[in-house]
Amino acid sequence: MLKKARRLDSKGDYRLIEESDFSQFKPKAFDLVLSAFTFDNIPTMKKKVMALNGIRNLLKAQGRMVNLVSSPEIYTHEWASFSTKDFPENKYAKSGDAVRIIQTDTADKRPVVDILWTHEYYLETYKKAGLVIVETYKPLAKPREPYRWINETRIAPWTIHVLRSG
Ligand SMILES: C[S@@+](CC[C@H](N)C(=O)[O-])C[C@H]1O[C@@H](n2cnc3c(N)ncnc32)[C@H](O)[C@@H]1O
């Protein structure tokens, strides 16, 4: 993945770090940290808090973390490019449980296993990590867009939390 990224963007700085070990970065030096879907796959409260604590420590005083995560609803509905109808058990999942979802627009139709994490659990997780939510976005698709949206215009499959150090 890193090789591919460097090939596409030779000026970028791509690094692999050990889990939650941010020691190679200068503390309190970053304006923005973006995490896209990573926390859907970090399994426990302890591990999530460890990673978020490390990220909080990287932020400047006015710095922000943008955490893009899956909404619990994604695992119980159908979408233009995701399907969950084969996994009715997702409906009974609680925070910390495995949930399955198939990406329909790729060749590999094996289900992806994510970890369900409700909004209430995210609130507790951020609190434990010393982070405060500045904004929460649940963006919806627009009906006039040229895509065959299924539920995207009424349910947000993803949630975006903008966070600051508390
Ligand atoms: C759904 S993928 C998202 C990948 C990419 N950010 C994107 O948007 O396409 C989740 C990523 O989280 C990574 N991941 C899983 N556990 C992690 C952990 N404990 N710390 C950091 N990354 C982790 C996985 O390797 C995987 O690349």
Short mmCIF file of C-alpha atoms and ligand atoms in Angstrom, two decimals, residues 1 19-20 35-43 47 51 114, ligand 1:
data_model
loop_
_atom_site.label_atom_id
_atom_site.label_comp_id
_atom_site.label_asym_id
_atom_site.label_seq_id
_atom_site.Cartn_x
_atom_site.Cartn_y
_atom_site.Cartn_z
CA MET A 1 0.00 0.00 0.00
CA GLU A 19 -0.07 0.39 16.72
CA SER A 20 -0.74 3.66 18.56
CA SER A 35 -8.88 9.14 10.06
CA ALA A 36 -11.07 7.58 7.38
CA PHE A 37 -12.84 4.38 8.49
CA THR A 38 -9.90 3.22 10.62
CA PHE A 39 -11.90 3.12 13.85
CA ASP A 40 -14.44 0.74 12.25
CA ASN A 41 -11.68 -1.86 12.52
CA ILE A 42 -10.01 -1.01 15.83
CA PRO A 43 -11.80 -3.55 18.00
CA LYS A 47 -7.37 0.15 21.73
CA ALA A 51 -5.02 5.47 19.48
CA ASP A 114 -16.23 -4.37 11.12
C1 LIG B 1 -11.82 0.21 6.20
S1 LIG B 1 -10.08 0.38 6.09
C2 LIG B 1 -9.94 2.07 5.64
C3 LIG B 1 -8.69 2.32 4.86
C4 LIG B 1 -8.49 3.75 4.33
N1 LIG B 1 -8.38 4.72 5.41
C5 LIG B 1 -9.59 4.14 3.37
O1 LIG B 1 -10.36 5.05 3.69
O2 LIG B 1 -9.70 3.53 2.32
C6 LIG B 1 -9.59 0.32 7.78
C7 LIG B 1 -8.10 0.41 7.98
O3 LIG B 1 -7.83 0.41 9.38
C8 LIG B 1 -6.58 -0.22 9.58
N2 LIG B 1 -6.48 -0.62 10.96
C9 LIG B 1 -7.05 -1.69 11.58
N3 LIG B 1 -6.70 -1.74 12.88
C10 LIG B 1 -5.87 -0.68 13.11
C11 LIG B 1 -5.18 -0.20 14.25
N4 LIG B 1 -5.28 -0.83 15.41
N5 LIG B 1 -4.43 0.91 14.11
C12 LIG B 1 -4.34 1.54 12.92
N6 LIG B 1 -4.98 1.14 11.80
C13 LIG B 1 -5.72 0.03 11.90
C14 LIG B 1 -6.62 -1.38 8.59
O4 LIG B 1 -5.34 -1.83 8.27
C15 LIG B 1 -7.32 -0.75 7.37
O5 LIG B 1 -6.38 -0.23 6.47
#
